[in-house]
PDB file of C-alpha atoms and ligand atoms in Angstrom:
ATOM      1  CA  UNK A1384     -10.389  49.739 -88.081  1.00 56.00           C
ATOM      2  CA  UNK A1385      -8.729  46.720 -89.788  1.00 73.00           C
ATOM      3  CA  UNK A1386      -6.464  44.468 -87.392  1.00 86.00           C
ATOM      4  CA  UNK A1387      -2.584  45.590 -87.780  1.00 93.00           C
ATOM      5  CA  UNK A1388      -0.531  42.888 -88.047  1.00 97.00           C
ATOM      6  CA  UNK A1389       2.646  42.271 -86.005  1.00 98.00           C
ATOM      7  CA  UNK A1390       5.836  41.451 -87.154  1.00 98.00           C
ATOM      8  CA  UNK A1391       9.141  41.123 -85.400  1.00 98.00           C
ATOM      9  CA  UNK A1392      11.776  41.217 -87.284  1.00 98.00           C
ATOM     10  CA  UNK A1393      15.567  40.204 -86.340  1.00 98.00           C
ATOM     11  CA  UNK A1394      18.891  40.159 -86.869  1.00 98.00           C
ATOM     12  CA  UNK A1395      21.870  40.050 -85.113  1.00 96.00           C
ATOM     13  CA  UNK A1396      22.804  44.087 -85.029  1.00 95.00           C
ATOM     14  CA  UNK A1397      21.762  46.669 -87.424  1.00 95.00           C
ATOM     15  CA  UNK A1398      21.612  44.835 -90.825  1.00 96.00           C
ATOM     16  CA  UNK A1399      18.060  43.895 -90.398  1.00 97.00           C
ATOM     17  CA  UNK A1400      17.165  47.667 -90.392  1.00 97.00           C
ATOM     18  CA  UNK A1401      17.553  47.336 -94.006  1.00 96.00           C
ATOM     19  CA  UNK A1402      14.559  44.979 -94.191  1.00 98.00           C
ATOM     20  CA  UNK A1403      12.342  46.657 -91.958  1.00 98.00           C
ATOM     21  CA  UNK A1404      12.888  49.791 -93.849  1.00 96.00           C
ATOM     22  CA  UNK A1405      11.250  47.569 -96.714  1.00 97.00           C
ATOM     23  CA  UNK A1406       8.708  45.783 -94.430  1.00 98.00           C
ATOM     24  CA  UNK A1407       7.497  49.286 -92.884  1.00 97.00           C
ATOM     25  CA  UNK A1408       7.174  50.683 -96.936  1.00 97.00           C
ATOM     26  CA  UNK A1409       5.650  47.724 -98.049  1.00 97.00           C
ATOM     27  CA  UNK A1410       2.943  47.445 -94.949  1.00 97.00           C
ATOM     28  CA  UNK A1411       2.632  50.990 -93.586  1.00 96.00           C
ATOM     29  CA  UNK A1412      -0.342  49.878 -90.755  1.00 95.00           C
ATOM     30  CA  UNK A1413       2.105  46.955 -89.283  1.00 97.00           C
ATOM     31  CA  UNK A1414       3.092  46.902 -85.793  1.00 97.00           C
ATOM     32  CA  UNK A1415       7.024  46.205 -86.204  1.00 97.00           C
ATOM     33  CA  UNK A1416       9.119  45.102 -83.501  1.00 97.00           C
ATOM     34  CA  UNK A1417      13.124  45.042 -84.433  1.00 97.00           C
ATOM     35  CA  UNK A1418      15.180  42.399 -82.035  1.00 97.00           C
ATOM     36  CA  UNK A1419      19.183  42.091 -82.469  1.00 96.00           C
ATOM     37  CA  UNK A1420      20.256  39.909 -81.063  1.00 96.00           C
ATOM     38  CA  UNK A1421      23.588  41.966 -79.983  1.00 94.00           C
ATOM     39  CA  UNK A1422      24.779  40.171 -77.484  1.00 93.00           C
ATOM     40  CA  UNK A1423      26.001  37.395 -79.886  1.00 94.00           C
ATOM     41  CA  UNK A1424      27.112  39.389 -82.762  1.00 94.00           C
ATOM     42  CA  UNK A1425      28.803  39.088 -85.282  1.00 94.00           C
ATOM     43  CA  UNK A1426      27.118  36.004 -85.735  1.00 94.00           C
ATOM     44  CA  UNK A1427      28.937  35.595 -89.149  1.00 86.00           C
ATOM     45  CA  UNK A1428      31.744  33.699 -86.915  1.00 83.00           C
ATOM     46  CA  UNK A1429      30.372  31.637 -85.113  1.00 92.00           C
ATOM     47  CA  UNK A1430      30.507  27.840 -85.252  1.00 92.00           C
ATOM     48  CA  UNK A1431      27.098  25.992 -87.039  1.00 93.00           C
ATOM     49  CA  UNK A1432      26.092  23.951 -84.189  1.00 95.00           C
ATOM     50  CA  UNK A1433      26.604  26.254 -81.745  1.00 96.00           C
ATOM     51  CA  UNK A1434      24.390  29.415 -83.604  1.00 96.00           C
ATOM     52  CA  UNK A1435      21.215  27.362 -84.205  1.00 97.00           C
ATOM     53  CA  UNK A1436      20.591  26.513 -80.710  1.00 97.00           C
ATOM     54  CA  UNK A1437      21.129  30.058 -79.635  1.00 97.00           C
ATOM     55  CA  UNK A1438      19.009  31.435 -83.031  1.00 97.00           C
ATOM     56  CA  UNK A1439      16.067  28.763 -81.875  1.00 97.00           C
ATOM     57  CA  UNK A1440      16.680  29.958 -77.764  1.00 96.00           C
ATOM     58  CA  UNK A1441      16.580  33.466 -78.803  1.00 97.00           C
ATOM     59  CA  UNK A1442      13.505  33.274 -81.250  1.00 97.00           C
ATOM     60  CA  UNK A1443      11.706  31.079 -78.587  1.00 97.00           C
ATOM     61  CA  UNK A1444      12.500  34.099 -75.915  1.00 96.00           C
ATOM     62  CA  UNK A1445      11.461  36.715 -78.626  1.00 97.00           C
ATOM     63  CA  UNK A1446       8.173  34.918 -79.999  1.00 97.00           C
ATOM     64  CA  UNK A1447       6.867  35.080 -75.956  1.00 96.00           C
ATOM     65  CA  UNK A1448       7.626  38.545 -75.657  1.00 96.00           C
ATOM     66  CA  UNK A1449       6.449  40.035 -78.896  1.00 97.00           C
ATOM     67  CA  UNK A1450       3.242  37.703 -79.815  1.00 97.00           C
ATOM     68  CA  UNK A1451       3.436  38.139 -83.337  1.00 98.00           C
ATOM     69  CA  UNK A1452       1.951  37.037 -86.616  1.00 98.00           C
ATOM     70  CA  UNK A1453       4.760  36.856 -88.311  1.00 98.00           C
ATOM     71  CA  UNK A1454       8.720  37.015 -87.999  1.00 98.00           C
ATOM     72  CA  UNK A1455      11.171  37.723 -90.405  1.00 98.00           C
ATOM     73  CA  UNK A1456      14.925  36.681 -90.366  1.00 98.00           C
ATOM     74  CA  UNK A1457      16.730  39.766 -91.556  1.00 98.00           C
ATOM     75  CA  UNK A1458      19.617  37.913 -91.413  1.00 98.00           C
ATOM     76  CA  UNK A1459      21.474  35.613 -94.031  1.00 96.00           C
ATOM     77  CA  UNK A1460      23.819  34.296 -91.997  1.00 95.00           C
ATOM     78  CA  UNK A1461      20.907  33.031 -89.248  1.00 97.00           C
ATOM     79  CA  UNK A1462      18.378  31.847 -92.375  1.00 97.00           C
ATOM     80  CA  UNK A1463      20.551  29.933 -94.253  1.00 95.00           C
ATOM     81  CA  UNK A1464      21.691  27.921 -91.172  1.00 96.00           C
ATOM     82  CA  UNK A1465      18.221  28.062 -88.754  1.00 97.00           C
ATOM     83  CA  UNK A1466      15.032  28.351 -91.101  1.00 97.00           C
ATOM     84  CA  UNK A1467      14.285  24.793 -91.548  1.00 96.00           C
ATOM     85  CA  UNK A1468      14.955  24.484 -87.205  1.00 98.00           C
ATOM     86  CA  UNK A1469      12.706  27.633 -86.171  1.00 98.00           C
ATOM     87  CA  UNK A1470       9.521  25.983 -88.334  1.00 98.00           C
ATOM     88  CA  UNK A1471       9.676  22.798 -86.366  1.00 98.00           C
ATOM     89  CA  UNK A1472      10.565  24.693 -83.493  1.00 98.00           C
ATOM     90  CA  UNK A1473       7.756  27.280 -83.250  1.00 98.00           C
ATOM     91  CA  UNK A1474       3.984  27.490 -84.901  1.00 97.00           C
ATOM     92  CA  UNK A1475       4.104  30.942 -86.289  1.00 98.00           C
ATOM     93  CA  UNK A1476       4.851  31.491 -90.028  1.00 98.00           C
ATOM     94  CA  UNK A1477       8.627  32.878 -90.600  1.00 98.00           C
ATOM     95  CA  UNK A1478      10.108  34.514 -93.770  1.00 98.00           C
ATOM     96  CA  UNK A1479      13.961  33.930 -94.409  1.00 98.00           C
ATOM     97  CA  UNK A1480      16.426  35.950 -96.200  1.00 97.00           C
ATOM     98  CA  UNK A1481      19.033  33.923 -98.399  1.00 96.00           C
ATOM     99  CA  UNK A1482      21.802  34.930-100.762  1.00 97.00           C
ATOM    100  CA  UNK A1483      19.506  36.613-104.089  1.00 97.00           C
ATOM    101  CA  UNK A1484      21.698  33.862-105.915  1.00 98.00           C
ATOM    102  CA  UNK A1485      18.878  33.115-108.269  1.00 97.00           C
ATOM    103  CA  UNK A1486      17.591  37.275-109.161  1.00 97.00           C
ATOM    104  CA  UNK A1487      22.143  37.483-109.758  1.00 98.00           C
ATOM    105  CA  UNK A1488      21.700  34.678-112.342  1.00 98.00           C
ATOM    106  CA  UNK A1489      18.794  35.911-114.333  1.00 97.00           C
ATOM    107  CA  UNK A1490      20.101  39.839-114.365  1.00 98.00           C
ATOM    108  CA  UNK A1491      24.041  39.193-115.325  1.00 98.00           C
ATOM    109  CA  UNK A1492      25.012  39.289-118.652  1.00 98.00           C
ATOM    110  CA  UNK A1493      28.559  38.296-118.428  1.00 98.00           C
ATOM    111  CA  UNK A1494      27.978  35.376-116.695  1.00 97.00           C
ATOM    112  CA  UNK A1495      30.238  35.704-113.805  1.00 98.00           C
ATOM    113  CA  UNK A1496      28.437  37.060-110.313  1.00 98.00           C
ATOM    114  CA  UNK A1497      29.802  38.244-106.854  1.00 98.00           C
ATOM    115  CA  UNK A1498      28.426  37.034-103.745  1.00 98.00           C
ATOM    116  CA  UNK A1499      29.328  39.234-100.768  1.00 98.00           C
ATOM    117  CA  UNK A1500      28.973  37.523 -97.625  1.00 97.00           C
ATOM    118  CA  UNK A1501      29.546  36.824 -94.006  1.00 96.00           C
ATOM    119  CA  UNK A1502      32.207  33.684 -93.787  1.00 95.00           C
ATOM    120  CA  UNK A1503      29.378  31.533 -91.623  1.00 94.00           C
ATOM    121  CA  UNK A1504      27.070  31.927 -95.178  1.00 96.00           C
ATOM    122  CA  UNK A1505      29.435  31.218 -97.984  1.00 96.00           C
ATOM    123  CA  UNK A1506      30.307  28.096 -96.307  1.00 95.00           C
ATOM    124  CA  UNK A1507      26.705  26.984 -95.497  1.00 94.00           C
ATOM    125  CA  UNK A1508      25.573  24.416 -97.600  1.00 95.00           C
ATOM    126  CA  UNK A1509      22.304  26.056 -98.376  1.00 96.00           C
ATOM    127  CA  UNK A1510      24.192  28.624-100.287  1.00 97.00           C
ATOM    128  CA  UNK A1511      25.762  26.234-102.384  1.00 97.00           C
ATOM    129  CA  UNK A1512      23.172  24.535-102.739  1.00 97.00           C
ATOM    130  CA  UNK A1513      21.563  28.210-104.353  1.00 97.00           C
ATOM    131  CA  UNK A1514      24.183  28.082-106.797  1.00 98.00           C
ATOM    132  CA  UNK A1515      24.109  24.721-108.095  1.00 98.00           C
ATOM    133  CA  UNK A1516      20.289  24.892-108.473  1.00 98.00           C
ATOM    134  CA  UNK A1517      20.539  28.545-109.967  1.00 98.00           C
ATOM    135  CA  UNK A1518      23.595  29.636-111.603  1.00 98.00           C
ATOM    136  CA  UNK A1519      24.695  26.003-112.668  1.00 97.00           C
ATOM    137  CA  UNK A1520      25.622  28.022-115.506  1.00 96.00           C
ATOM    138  CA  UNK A1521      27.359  30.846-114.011  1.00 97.00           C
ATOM    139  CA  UNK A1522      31.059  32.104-112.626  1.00 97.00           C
ATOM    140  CA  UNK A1523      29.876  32.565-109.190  1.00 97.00           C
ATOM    141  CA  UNK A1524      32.672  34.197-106.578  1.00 98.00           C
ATOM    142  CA  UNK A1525      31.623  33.660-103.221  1.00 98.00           C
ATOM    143  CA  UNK A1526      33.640  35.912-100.653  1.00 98.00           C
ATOM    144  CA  UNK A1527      33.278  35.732 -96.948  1.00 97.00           C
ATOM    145  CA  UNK A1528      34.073  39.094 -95.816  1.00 97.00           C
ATOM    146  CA  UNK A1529      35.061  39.209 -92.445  1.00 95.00           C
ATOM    147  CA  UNK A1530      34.444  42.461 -91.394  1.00 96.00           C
ATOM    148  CA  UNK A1531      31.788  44.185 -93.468  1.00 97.00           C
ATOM    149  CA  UNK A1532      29.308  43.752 -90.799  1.00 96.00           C
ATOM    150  CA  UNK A1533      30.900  45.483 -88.370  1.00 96.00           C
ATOM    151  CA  UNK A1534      32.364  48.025 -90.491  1.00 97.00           C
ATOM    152  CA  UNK A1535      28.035  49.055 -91.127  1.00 97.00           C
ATOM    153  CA  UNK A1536      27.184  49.164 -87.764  1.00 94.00           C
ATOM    154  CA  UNK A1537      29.982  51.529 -87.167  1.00 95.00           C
ATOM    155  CA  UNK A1538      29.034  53.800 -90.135  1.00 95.00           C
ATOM    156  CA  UNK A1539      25.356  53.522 -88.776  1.00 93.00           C
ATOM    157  CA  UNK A1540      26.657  54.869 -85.174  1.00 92.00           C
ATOM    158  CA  UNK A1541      28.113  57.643 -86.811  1.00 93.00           C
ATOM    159  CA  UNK A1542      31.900  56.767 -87.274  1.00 95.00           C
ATOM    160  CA  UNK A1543      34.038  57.468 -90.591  1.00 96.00           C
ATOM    161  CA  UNK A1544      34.728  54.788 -93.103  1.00 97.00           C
ATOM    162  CA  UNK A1545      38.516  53.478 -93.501  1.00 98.00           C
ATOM    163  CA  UNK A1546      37.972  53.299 -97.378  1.00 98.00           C
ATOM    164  CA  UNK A1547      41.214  51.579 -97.255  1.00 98.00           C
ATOM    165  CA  UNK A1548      40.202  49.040 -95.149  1.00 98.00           C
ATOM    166  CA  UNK A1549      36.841  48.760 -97.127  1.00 98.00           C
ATOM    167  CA  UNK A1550      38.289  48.023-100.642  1.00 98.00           C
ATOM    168  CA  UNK A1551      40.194  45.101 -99.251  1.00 98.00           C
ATOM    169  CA  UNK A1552      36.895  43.827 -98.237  1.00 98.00           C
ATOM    170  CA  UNK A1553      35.075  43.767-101.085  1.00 98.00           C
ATOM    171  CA  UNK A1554      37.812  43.426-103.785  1.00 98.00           C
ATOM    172  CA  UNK A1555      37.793  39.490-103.885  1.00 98.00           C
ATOM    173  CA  UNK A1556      34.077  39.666-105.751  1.00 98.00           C
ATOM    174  CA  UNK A1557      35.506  41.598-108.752  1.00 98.00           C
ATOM    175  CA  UNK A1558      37.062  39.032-110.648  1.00 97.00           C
ATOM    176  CA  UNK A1559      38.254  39.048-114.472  1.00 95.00           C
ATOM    177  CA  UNK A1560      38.128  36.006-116.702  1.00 86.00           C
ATOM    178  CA  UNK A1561      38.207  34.824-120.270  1.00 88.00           C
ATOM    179  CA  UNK A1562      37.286  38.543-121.145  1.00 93.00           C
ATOM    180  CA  UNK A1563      34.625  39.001-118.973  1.00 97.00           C
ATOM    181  CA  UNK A1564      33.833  40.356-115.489  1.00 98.00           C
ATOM    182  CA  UNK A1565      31.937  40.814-112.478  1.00 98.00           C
ATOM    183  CA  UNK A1566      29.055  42.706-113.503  1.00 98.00           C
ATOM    184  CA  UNK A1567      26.215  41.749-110.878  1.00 98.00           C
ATOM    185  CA  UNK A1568      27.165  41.496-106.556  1.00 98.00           C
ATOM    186  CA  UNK A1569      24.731  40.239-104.424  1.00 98.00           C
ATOM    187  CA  UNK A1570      24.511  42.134-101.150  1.00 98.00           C
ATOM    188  CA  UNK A1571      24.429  38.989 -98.787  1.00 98.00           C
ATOM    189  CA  UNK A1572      24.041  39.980 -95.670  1.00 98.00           C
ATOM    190  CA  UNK A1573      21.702  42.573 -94.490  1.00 97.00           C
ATOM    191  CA  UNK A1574      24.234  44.983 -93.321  1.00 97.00           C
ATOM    192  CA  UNK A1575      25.804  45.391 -96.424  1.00 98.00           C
ATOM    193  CA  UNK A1576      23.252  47.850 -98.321  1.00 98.00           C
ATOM    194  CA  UNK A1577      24.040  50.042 -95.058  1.00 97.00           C
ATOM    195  CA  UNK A1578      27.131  50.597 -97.504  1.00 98.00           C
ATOM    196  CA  UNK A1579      26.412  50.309-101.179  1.00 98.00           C
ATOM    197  CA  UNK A1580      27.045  53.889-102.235  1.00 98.00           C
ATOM    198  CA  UNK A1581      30.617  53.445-100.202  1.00 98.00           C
ATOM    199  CA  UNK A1582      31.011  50.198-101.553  1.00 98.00           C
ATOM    200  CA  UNK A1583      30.513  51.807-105.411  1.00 98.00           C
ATOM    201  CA  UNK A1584      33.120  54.664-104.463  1.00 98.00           C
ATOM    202  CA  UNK A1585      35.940  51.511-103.704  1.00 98.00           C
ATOM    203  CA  UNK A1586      34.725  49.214-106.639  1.00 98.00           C
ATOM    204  CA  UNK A1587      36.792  48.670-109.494  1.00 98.00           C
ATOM    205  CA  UNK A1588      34.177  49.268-111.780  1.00 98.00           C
ATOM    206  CA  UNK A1589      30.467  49.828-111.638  1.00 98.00           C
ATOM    207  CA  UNK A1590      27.954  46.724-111.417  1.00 98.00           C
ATOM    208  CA  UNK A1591      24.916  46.046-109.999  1.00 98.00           C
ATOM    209  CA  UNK A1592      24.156  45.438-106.344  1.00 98.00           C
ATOM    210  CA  UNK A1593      21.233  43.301-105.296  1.00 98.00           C
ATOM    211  CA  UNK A1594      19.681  43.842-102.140  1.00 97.00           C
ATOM    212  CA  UNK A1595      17.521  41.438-101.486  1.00 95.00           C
ATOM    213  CA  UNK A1596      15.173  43.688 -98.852  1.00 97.00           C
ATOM    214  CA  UNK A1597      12.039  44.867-101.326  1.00 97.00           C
ATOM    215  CA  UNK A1598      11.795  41.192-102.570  1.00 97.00           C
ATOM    216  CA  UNK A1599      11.734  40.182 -98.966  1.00 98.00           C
ATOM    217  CA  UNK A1600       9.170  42.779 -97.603  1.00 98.00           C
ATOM    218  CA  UNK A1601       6.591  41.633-100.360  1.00 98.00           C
ATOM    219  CA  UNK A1602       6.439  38.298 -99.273  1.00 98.00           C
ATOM    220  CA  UNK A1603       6.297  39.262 -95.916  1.00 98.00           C
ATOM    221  CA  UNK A1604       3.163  41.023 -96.838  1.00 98.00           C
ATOM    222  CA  UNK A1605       1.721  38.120 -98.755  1.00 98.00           C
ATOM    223  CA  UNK A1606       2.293  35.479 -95.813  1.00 98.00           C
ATOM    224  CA  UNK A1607       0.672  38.315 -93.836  1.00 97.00           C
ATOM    225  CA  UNK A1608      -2.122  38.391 -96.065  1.00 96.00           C
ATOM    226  CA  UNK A1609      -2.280  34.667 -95.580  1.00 96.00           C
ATOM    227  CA  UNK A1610      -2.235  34.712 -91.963  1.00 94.00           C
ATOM    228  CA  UNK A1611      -4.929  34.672 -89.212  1.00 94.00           C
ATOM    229  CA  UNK A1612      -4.021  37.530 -87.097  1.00 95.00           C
ATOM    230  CA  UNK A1613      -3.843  37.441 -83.231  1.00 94.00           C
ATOM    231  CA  UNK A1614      -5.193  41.284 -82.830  1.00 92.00           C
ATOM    232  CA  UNK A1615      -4.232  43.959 -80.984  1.00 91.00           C
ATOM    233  CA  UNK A1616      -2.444  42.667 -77.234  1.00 92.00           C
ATOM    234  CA  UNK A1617      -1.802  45.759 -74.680  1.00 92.00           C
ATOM    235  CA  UNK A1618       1.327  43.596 -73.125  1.00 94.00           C
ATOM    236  CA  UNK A1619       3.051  42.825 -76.487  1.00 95.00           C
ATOM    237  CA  UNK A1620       5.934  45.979 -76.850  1.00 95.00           C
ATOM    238  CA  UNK A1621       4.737  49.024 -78.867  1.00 95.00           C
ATOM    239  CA  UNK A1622       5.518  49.321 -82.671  1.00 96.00           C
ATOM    240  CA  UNK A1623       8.848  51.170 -83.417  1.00 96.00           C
ATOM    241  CA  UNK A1624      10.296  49.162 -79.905  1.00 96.00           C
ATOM    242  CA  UNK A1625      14.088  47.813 -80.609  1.00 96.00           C
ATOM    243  CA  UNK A1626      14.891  44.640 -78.313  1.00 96.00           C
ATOM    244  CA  UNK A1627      18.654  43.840 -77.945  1.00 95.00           C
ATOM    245  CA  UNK A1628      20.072  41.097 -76.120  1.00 94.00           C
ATOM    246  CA  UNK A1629      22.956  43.161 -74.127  1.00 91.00           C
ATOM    247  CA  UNK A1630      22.725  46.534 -72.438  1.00 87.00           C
ATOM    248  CA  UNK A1631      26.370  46.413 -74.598  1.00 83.00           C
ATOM    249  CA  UNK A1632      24.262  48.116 -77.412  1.00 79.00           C
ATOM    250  CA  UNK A1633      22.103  50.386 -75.168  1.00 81.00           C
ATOM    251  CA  UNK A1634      25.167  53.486 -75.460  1.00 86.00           C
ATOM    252  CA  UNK A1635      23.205  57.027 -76.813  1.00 89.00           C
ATOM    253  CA  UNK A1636      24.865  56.240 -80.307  1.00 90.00           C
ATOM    254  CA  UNK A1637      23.457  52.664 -81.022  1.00 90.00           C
ATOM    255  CA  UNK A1638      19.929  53.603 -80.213  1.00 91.00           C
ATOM    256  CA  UNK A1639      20.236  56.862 -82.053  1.00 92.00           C
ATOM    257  CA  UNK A1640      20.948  54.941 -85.262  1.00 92.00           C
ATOM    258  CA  UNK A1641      17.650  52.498 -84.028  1.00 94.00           C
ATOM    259  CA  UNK A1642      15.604  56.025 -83.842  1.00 94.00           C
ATOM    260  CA  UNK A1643      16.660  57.205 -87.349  1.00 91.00           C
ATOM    261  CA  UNK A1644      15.708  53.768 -89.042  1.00 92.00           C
ATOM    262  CA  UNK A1645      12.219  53.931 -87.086  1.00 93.00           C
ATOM    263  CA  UNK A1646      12.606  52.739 -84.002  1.00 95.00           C
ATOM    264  CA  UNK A1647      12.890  55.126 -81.758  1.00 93.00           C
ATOM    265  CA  UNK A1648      12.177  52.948 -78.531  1.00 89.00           C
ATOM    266  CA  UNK A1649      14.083  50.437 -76.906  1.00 92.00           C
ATOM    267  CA  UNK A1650      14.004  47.267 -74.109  1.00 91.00           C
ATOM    268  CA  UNK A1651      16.763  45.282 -73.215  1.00 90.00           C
ATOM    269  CA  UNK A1652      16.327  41.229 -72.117  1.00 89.00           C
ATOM    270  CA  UNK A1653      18.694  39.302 -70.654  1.00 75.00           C
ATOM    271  CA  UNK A1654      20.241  36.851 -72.541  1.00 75.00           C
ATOM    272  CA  UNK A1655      24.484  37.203 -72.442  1.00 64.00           C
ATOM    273  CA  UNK A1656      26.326  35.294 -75.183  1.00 61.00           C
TER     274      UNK A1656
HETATM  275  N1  DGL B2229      23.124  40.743 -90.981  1.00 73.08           N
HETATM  276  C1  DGL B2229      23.662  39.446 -91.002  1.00 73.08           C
HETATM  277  C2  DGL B2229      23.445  38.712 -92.309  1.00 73.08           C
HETATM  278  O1  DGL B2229      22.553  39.042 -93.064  1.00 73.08           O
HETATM  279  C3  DGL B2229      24.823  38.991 -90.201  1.00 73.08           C
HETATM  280  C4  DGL B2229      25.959  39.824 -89.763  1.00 73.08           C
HETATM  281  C5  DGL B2229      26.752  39.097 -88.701  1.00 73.08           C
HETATM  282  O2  DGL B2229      26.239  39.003 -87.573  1.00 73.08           O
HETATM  283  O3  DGL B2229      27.850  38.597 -88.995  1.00 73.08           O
HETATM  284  O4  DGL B2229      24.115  37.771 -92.611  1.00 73.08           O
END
């Protein structure tokens, strides 16, 4: 039988479930490990400095524990911050996720593009540095939402949407001007697809949403393809294991949501905020 490769994927909560949903269709023999890194979220809040060295202390923790041949960042607001950090850091090959900046600016066709984001990855200069390179020649409204995030992890858990509360989030990316509009949002962050047929229901009028995830699970599988695998480990944890940084995300609700989206098992390690 061929070697399986592992990947670990993470995030910091539930977002990155949206990418492994991708990864597992995309590579159906992987071993996938999820790790959230729930302790410390949202991480869309936190100051720069201070979120790469726990990304890098996290990843270092992770890498030991999981052994794998690849890792992917399911998370915008810890790639566009920590990629370039993590490669010196550590040896094994990592895929990022980043704002789908440059997919918006070939697809719109009014010329004017939402970005829907945590606040720590509209300010980062990485995304900025998207747009200029990309959509030089586009309207492109960047919105930090600040609580879209957690307003996915709660629908994952179960809990009702405030619609209310919802529209006010995303309104800020529709924007009208010189007779044209907002006709292409870019889901950036990972938790946001969690929500796209909500997010539809509250939108002004219909556009397109890109989520980034099938984009990301393909190269995954090419850098996996590239990649001299380790082989099977009996100490490494089992495929479909969730890893969380708190016990705070161990209630029966959280790792229900885990089981739905394929992982069904769970370890906790110790590493508080
Ligand atoms: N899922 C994350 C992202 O893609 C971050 C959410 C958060 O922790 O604020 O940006």
């Amino acid at each position: 039988m061929a070697t399986q490769p592992r990947v670990l994927l993470f995030d910091s909560g539930m977002g990155g479930l949206t990418v492994a949903r991708a990864v597992a269709r995309q590579l159906p023999d992987a071993h996938l490990v999820y790790a959230a890194d729930n302790a410390a979220f949202p991480y869309g809040a936190w100051k720069e400095q201070d979120l790469v060295r726990r990304i890098v202390t996290v990843l270092g923790r992770l890498i030991d524990l999981t052994r794998p041949d690849a890792v992917v960042i399911a998370c915008n607001t810890a790639s566009t911050i920590a990629l370039a950090e993590l490669r010196a850091a550590y040896k094994v090959p990592f895929v990022g996720t980043v704002p789908a900046i440059k997919p918006a600016a070939a697809q719109t066709r009014s010329g004017v593009i939402g970005v829907l984001a945590t606040p720590g990855t509209v300010s980062r200069e990485y995304t900025h540095s998207l747009i200029h390179t990309f959509a030089y020649h586009c309207k492109v409204v960047l919105h930090g939402a600040p609580r879209l995030a957690e307003i996915a992890e709660r629908k994952l858990k179960g809990h009702a949407i405030d619609m209310e509360e919802l529209r006010a989030e995303v309104a800020p990316v529709f924007r009208k001007r010189d007779g044209r509009q907002t006709d292409v949002v870019v889901l950036g962050c990972t938790h946001y697809p969690l929500l796209t047929e909500d997010i539809r229901k509250v939108a002004p009028w219909p556009v397109t949403y890109i989520d980034p995830a099938p984009a990301i699970a393909r190269r995954t599988a090419d850098v996996v393809e590239e990649t001299p695998l380790k082989g099977p480990d009996a100490d490494v944890p089992a495929h479909g294991t969730v890893v969380l940084t708190s016990a705070r995300g161990s209630a029966s609700e959280t790792l229900a949501a885990y089981g739905v989206m394929g992982f069904p098992l769970h370890m906790v390690i110790d590493l508080p905020a």
